[in-house]
Structures are given as C-alpha cells and as structure tokens.
C-alpha cells in the first residue's frame, strides 16, 4: 500500500516591482487629473482611473507564497491580501537537475536562467535554488522551504541535493 505525502507551507513575501509601479501610476493619474478637471472633463476620468487602480492593487502589498508539495510535485501560488490566489508555477521534482543553496558556486554564472523568486520578506529560512529545464528553458526557482518541506524535497530528489 502506497501512502501519499503532502506538505503545505506559507511564506510571507515582498511585493514585486510591478506593485510599486502600479501605485505610482495611480498617484500620477490622480495628481494629473486634479488640475485637468477645470479645463476638461477628462480630468475626472483620470482621477477615477487612478482611484480604481489604487484600491484594486493596494492589497497586493500583503503577499504570501504557498508551496504545496505532493508526492514529488511542486505547486507554487501567490496569495494577495489573504483573498486572491494566483497559481504561479507547477513542476515535478524529477525534472530538477540540481538543488543547491541560493548563492552556491555550483550555479553556472555563464548560463542564462529564467529566474522565479518565491522568497520571503525576512529571509530567515534556508534559501535554495532548484535548477531545471522547464518548457525548454533553463530555469532557476528560488524557494525558502522549512524543515518539513526540505525533508519532502530530499525524499523525492535524493541525488540532486548538493551542499544542503
């Protein structure tokens, strides 16, 4: 009889550059719209658009990544403001070629990687890099697993962990 293994972990994260760009855009629209109200009716439209963007994306400052590890499969989702969930990445640990600490010298600096960062705000845990070929692209996934998640990863990727 086979038993399934399942580990779920949540990591509080920093919002990306896109969040700050959206906030700046919203503020610029509001500031530009105020003097344009007297001249044109478009000023009201700019202010309304700025407020909508500000309200919709303001909650994205509270970002968490959820790692779900099931029998060697890894699903990573972003949870915004504890309400909106967006699936970010799915892969299987058997496709991973190497698991090393994030700043390891085993990572080839000449190699061009597509990097997915799913790290926390504090950076208190062990930060690892999973190197793989994903959809024909060399990919590096940065994660911060706790002890239980790391045990799961080591179980399904025994010979792929280095310096951990």
XYZ file of N, CA and C in Angstrom:
492
model
N 0.836 -1.180 0.000
C 0.000 0.000 0.000
C 0.880 1.241 0.000
N 0.641 2.124 -0.938
C 1.404 3.354 -1.033
C 0.726 4.446 -0.221
N 1.546 5.273 0.387
C 0.973 6.398 1.117
C 1.411 7.691 0.441
N 0.486 8.597 0.328
C 0.783 9.889 -0.278
C 1.444 10.784 0.751
N 2.377 11.596 0.285
C 2.971 12.598 1.163
C 2.535 13.965 0.681
N 2.227 14.809 1.637
C 1.694 16.123 1.335
C 2.250 17.113 2.342
N 2.838 18.196 1.835
C 3.354 19.253 2.700
C 2.900 20.582 2.118
N 2.405 21.447 2.989
C 1.985 22.773 2.561
C 2.668 23.794 3.452
N 3.191 24.852 2.840
C 3.914 25.869 3.586
C 3.567 27.236 3.024
N 3.429 28.204 3.908
C 3.143 29.570 3.503
C 4.325 30.461 3.898
N 4.722 31.349 2.980
C 5.865 32.230 3.206
C 5.429 33.660 2.890
N 5.550 34.567 3.858
C 5.220 35.976 3.617
C 6.320 36.583 2.758
N 5.917 37.338 1.734
C 6.882 37.836 0.760
C 6.751 39.331 0.540
N 7.739 39.880 -0.138
C 7.726 41.281 -0.532
C 6.982 41.414 -1.858
N 6.234 42.504 -2.018
C 5.624 42.715 -3.335
C 6.713 43.047 -4.350
N 6.471 42.710 -5.596
C 7.446 42.948 -6.649
C 7.436 44.380 -7.150
N 8.289 44.654 -8.111
C 8.394 45.986 -8.695
C 7.088 46.405 -9.361
N 6.356 45.440 -9.911
C 5.086 45.744 -10.563
C 4.097 46.412 -9.614
N 4.110 46.010 -8.351
C 3.209 46.611 -7.359
C 3.513 48.092 -7.197
N 4.792 48.424 -7.053
C 5.181 49.818 -6.839
C 4.918 50.659 -8.092
N 5.102 50.076 -9.262
C 4.806 50.809 -10.497
C 3.311 51.120 -10.604
N 2.468 50.177 -10.213
C 1.021 50.405 -10.251
C 0.607 51.494 -9.262
N 1.222 51.508 -8.080
C 0.906 52.539 -7.096
C 1.341 53.919 -7.593
N 2.522 53.996 -8.202
C 2.999 55.272 -8.744
C 2.099 55.732 -9.877
N 1.702 54.815 -10.755
C 0.803 55.161 -11.851
C -0.511 55.721 -11.315
N -1.062 55.086 -10.302
C -2.328 55.548 -9.724
C -2.180 56.950 -9.155
N -1.105 57.213 -8.454
C -0.889 58.540 -7.856
C -0.686 59.589 -8.948
N 0.070 59.240 -9.986
C 0.296 60.178 -11.089
C -1.029 60.504 -11.785
N -1.862 59.507 -12.019
C -3.162 59.765 -12.655
C -4.017 60.712 -11.817
N -4.006 60.503 -10.521
C -4.803 61.373 -9.632
C -4.245 62.792 -9.637
N -2.924 62.932 -9.518
C -2.306 64.262 -9.465
C -2.485 65.006 -10.787
N -2.336 64.323 -11.908
C -2.513 64.958 -13.218
C -3.988 65.283 -13.449
N -4.868 64.464 -12.952
C -6.305 64.673 -13.167
C -6.874 65.862 -12.415
N -6.308 66.201 -11.271
C -6.855 67.301 -10.451
C -6.843 68.629 -11.212
N -5.712 69.070 -11.776
C -5.763 70.359 -12.496
C -6.557 70.282 -13.810
N -6.704 69.097 -14.370
C -7.424 68.959 -15.636
C -8.945 68.981 -15.469
N -9.431 68.907 -14.246
C -10.885 68.942 -14.015
C -11.458 70.274 -14.499
N -10.765 71.370 -14.176
C -11.259 72.694 -14.571
C -11.205 72.886 -16.088
N -10.209 72.305 -16.734
C -10.045 72.517 -18.173
C -10.873 71.557 -19.014
N -10.836 70.325 -18.655
C -11.524 69.303 -19.452
C -12.253 68.338 -18.531
N -13.208 67.664 -19.059
C -13.907 66.632 -18.301
C -13.057 65.381 -18.129
N -11.966 65.292 -18.905
C -11.094 64.110 -18.847
C -10.393 64.001 -17.492
N -10.243 65.119 -16.815
C -9.597 65.103 -15.508
C -10.334 64.211 -14.529
N -11.645 64.246 -14.573
C -12.456 63.399 -13.703
C -12.237 61.929 -14.025
N -12.134 61.623 -15.325
C -11.861 60.245 -15.749
C -10.491 59.791 -15.237
N -9.465 60.635 -15.328
C -8.120 60.275 -14.843
C -8.114 60.034 -13.328
N -8.807 60.878 -12.606
C -8.880 60.712 -11.150
C -9.589 59.402 -10.808
N -10.705 59.129 -11.486
C -11.442 57.890 -11.223
C -10.579 56.663 -11.549
N -9.863 56.695 -12.678
C -8.990 55.573 -13.044
C -7.885 55.389 -12.002
N -7.309 56.480 -11.535
C -6.263 56.408 -10.511
C -6.781 55.805 -9.217
N -7.966 56.195 -8.808
C -8.545 55.669 -7.570
C -8.861 54.179 -7.710
N -9.390 53.776 -8.852
C -9.700 52.363 -9.080
C -8.427 51.520 -9.010
N -7.364 51.966 -9.687
C -6.087 51.236 -9.656
C -5.555 51.177 -8.236
N -5.614 52.297 -7.523
C -5.110 52.352 -6.147
C -5.858 51.383 -5.239
N -7.169 51.368 -5.328
C -7.969 50.484 -4.472
C -7.764 49.018 -4.837
N -7.756 48.708 -6.127
C -7.660 47.308 -6.560
C -6.315 46.693 -6.191
N -5.231 47.436 -6.361
C -3.900 46.868 -6.139
C -3.307 47.183 -4.772
N -3.960 47.976 -3.942
C -3.411 48.328 -2.629
C -3.211 47.092 -1.757
N -4.082 46.127 -1.866
C -3.968 44.924 -1.057
C -2.840 44.001 -1.467
N -2.260 44.218 -2.651
C -1.178 43.355 -3.113
C 0.105 43.525 -2.294
N 0.145 44.517 -1.427
C 1.321 44.689 -0.568
C 1.429 43.528 0.415
N 0.314 42.917 0.748
C 0.316 41.735 1.622
C 0.342 40.499 0.736
N 1.530 39.996 0.496
C 1.733 38.890 -0.420
C 2.307 37.695 0.323
N 1.765 36.535 0.040
C 2.295 35.276 0.573
C 2.458 34.299 -0.572
N 3.499 33.481 -0.462
C 3.650 32.372 -1.405
C 3.291 31.096 -0.670
N 2.557 30.244 -1.333
C 2.177 28.958 -0.752
C 2.836 27.855 -1.570
N 3.679 27.081 -0.897
C 4.318 25.925 -1.524
C 3.481 24.704 -1.158
N 3.056 23.945 -2.163
C 2.342 22.706 -1.937
C 3.141 21.594 -2.594
N 3.633 20.670 -1.775
C 4.442 19.556 -2.265
C 3.651 18.275 -2.069
N 3.376 17.583 -3.167
C 2.606 16.351 -3.125
C 3.308 15.292 -3.954
N 3.826 14.269 -3.302
C 4.463 13.130 -3.980
C 5.450 13.565 -5.063
N 6.286 14.524 -4.775
C 7.297 14.964 -5.730
C 6.829 16.052 -6.668
N 5.578 16.407 -6.630
C 5.072 17.519 -7.433
C 5.079 18.784 -6.596
N 5.444 19.901 -7.219
C 5.512 21.171 -6.507
C 4.573 22.161 -7.197
N 3.683 22.748 -6.410
C 2.790 23.806 -6.882
C 3.080 25.042 -6.051
N 3.267 26.166 -6.709
C 3.523 27.417 -6.003
C 2.455 28.411 -6.423
N 1.822 29.031 -5.427
C 0.772 30.009 -5.680
C 1.078 31.287 -4.904
N 0.626 32.405 -5.452
C 0.728 33.690 -4.760
C -0.650 34.009 -4.194
N -0.665 34.456 -2.945
C -1.918 34.834 -2.301
C -1.811 36.314 -1.950
N -2.686 37.114 -2.552
C -2.669 38.555 -2.366
C -3.735 38.957 -1.358
N -3.317 39.704 -0.351
C -4.228 40.271 0.637
C -5.104 39.213 1.300
N -4.604 37.998 1.390
C -5.300 36.859 2.012
C -6.650 36.574 1.349
N -6.848 37.064 0.102
C -8.118 36.839 -0.575
C -7.968 36.304 -1.994
N -7.066 36.881 -2.753
C -6.913 36.467 -4.154
C -5.755 35.490 -4.267
N -5.983 34.419 -4.977
C -4.968 33.376 -5.161
C -4.669 33.249 -6.654
N -3.375 33.209 -6.979
C -2.968 33.063 -8.374
C -1.890 31.990 -8.451
N -2.164 30.958 -9.234
C -1.169 29.898 -9.429
C 0.011 30.473 -10.195
N 1.220 30.237 -9.684
C 2.406 30.800 -10.303
C 3.221 29.776 -11.083
N 3.439 28.598 -10.507
C 4.330 27.643 -11.144
C 4.019 26.233 -10.663
N 4.127 25.272 -11.577
C 3.987 23.853 -11.242
C 5.126 23.109 -11.916
N 5.730 22.196 -11.176
C 6.763 21.351 -11.762
C 6.899 20.093 -10.921
N 7.625 19.132 -11.465
C 7.849 17.860 -10.792
C 9.311 17.790 -10.377
N 9.585 17.307 -9.189
C 10.966 17.240 -8.713
C 11.842 16.314 -9.545
N 11.246 15.388 -10.289
C 12.065 14.522 -11.138
C 12.657 15.294 -12.314
N 12.105 16.464 -12.654
C 12.648 17.304 -13.722
C 13.766 18.222 -13.242
N 13.962 18.303 -11.935
C 15.004 19.153 -11.364
C 16.349 18.462 -11.545
N 17.349 19.223 -12.004
C 18.680 18.637 -12.200
C 19.590 18.869 -10.999
N 19.345 19.970 -10.249
C 20.226 20.287 -9.132
C 19.488 21.160 -8.124
N 19.696 20.864 -6.832
C 19.145 21.680 -5.752
C 20.316 22.108 -4.890
N 20.534 23.422 -4.801
C 21.693 23.969 -4.080
C 21.249 25.195 -3.293
N 22.082 25.657 -2.344
C 21.781 26.944 -1.714
C 21.746 28.054 -2.764
N 20.978 29.085 -2.500
C 20.744 30.156 -3.472
C 22.044 30.779 -4.001
N 23.029 30.949 -3.150
C 24.283 31.604 -3.536
C 25.409 30.611 -3.786
N 25.090 29.415 -4.169
C 26.092 28.364 -4.364
C 26.978 28.651 -5.573
N 28.237 28.234 -5.454
C 29.144 28.381 -6.592
C 28.942 27.269 -7.621
N 28.070 26.322 -7.339
C 27.744 25.267 -8.311
C 26.849 25.788 -9.435
N 26.213 26.918 -9.218
C 25.363 27.517 -10.248
C 26.275 28.177 -11.283
N 26.132 27.771 -12.519
C 26.982 28.274 -13.603
C 26.631 29.730 -13.908
N 27.555 30.685 -13.661
C 27.239 32.098 -13.908
C 27.106 32.450 -15.390
N 27.690 31.630 -16.281
C 27.571 31.911 -17.717
C 26.232 31.437 -18.284
N 25.550 30.588 -17.569
C 24.271 30.050 -18.028
C 23.185 31.117 -17.859
N 22.324 31.250 -18.846
C 21.207 32.194 -18.777
C 19.981 31.455 -18.251
N 19.538 31.824 -17.071
C 18.394 31.186 -16.428
C 17.195 32.123 -16.435
N 16.024 31.556 -16.581
C 14.794 32.275 -16.285
C 14.581 32.075 -14.792
N 14.545 33.159 -14.049
C 14.519 33.071 -12.580
C 13.123 33.379 -12.059
N 12.621 32.478 -11.222
C 11.376 32.668 -10.491
C 11.745 32.749 -9.017
N 11.452 33.881 -8.386
C 11.791 34.055 -6.979
C 10.525 34.000 -6.130
N 10.509 33.036 -5.226
C 9.400 32.870 -4.289
C 9.964 32.891 -2.872
N 10.681 33.964 -2.532
C 11.353 34.098 -1.246
C 10.547 34.997 -0.315
N 10.858 34.920 0.988
C 10.122 35.675 1.996
C 10.685 37.079 2.176
N 9.995 37.860 3.010
C 10.458 39.202 3.350
C 11.723 39.144 4.193
N 11.684 38.309 5.208
C 12.752 38.293 6.207
C 13.979 37.524 5.751
N 13.802 36.520 4.960
C 14.935 35.707 4.532
C 15.557 34.934 5.679
N 14.739 34.521 6.628
C 15.245 33.837 7.817
C 15.543 32.363 7.574
N 14.809 31.735 6.674
C 14.982 30.309 6.413
C 16.090 30.049 5.410
N 16.306 28.775 5.153
C 17.306 28.373 4.170
C 16.761 28.654 2.772
N 17.475 29.442 2.001
C 17.058 29.781 0.652
C 17.767 28.854 -0.327
N 16.972 28.184 -1.159
C 17.544 27.214 -2.088
C 17.190 27.584 -3.525
N 17.986 27.065 -4.444
C 17.732 27.231 -5.872
C 17.525 25.855 -6.471
N 16.451 25.694 -7.200
C 16.174 24.454 -7.915
C 16.427 24.742 -9.393
N 17.388 24.052 -9.975
C 17.761 24.250 -11.368
C 17.078 23.157 -12.188
N 16.419 23.555 -13.276
C 15.706 22.581 -14.104
C 15.535 23.107 -15.516
N 15.128 22.231 -16.383
C 14.754 22.588 -17.739
C 13.226 22.570 -17.767
N 12.619 23.734 -17.858
C 11.167 23.859 -17.798
C 10.674 24.453 -19.111
N 9.911 23.697 -19.848
C 9.367 24.128 -21.139
C 10.463 24.564 -22.109
N 11.585 23.866 -22.083
C 12.679 24.161 -22.997
C 13.580 25.300 -22.567
N 13.331 25.888 -21.405
C 14.155 26.987 -20.894
C 14.905 26.548 -19.642
N 16.166 26.949 -19.528
C 16.905 26.740 -18.276
C 16.246 27.623 -17.231
N 15.822 27.030 -16.147
C 15.044 27.743 -15.146
C 15.660 27.571 -13.767
N 15.628 28.662 -12.978
C 16.056 28.624 -11.584
C 14.878 29.096 -10.733
N 14.437 28.222 -9.827
C 13.338 28.546 -8.929
C 13.927 28.749 -7.538
N 13.729 29.932 -6.975
C 14.232 30.254 -5.641
C 13.107 30.067 -4.631
N 13.377 29.247 -3.624
C 12.381 28.939 -2.593
C 13.021 29.052 -1.216
N 12.172 29.089 -0.214
C 12.619 29.137 1.172
C 11.834 28.092 1.986
N 12.153 26.815 1.790
C 11.383 25.766 2.467
C 11.737 25.643 3.945
N 10.741 25.272 4.747
C 11.016 24.973 6.147
C 11.572 23.545 6.225
N 11.839 23.066 7.430
C 12.468 21.744 7.596
C 11.607 20.625 7.013
N 10.321 20.690 7.259
C 9.419 19.637 6.777
C 9.361 19.610 5.246
N 9.285 20.795 4.628
C 9.274 20.877 3.164
C 10.604 20.407 2.588
N 11.706 20.749 3.263
C 13.022 20.332 2.785
C 13.175 18.819 2.871
N 12.640 18.208 3.906
C 12.664 16.739 4.021
C 11.907 16.102 2.854
N 10.775 16.672 2.509
C 9.982 16.168 1.386
C 10.784 16.281 0.081
N 11.407 17.432 -0.128
C 12.215 17.639 -1.339
C 13.357 16.637 -1.391
N 14.034 16.440 -0.267
C 15.159 15.493 -0.231
C 14.694 14.060 -0.477
N 13.500 13.730 -0.041
C 12.974 12.385 -0.254
C 12.773 12.094 -1.739
N 12.259 13.074 -2.476
C 11.937 12.848 -3.876
C 13.035 13.299 -4.843
N 14.083 13.942 -4.324
C 15.202 14.359 -5.165
C 16.503 14.053 -4.440
N 16.665 12.809 -4.038
C 17.784 12.392 -3.198
C 19.143 12.739 -3.784
N 19.398 12.365 -5.008
C 20.723 12.515 -5.589
C 20.918 13.859 -6.275
N 20.019 14.787 -6.058
C 20.103 16.084 -6.727
C 20.426 17.226 -5.774
N 20.521 16.927 -4.485
C 20.789 17.963 -3.479
C 22.293 18.038 -3.224
N 22.826 19.257 -3.321
C 24.249 19.494 -3.092
C 24.421 20.621 -2.087
N 25.306 20.421 -1.124
C 25.673 21.441 -0.133
C 24.489 21.864 0.754
N 23.504 21.009 0.875
C 22.336 21.350 1.715
C 22.321 20.421 2.908
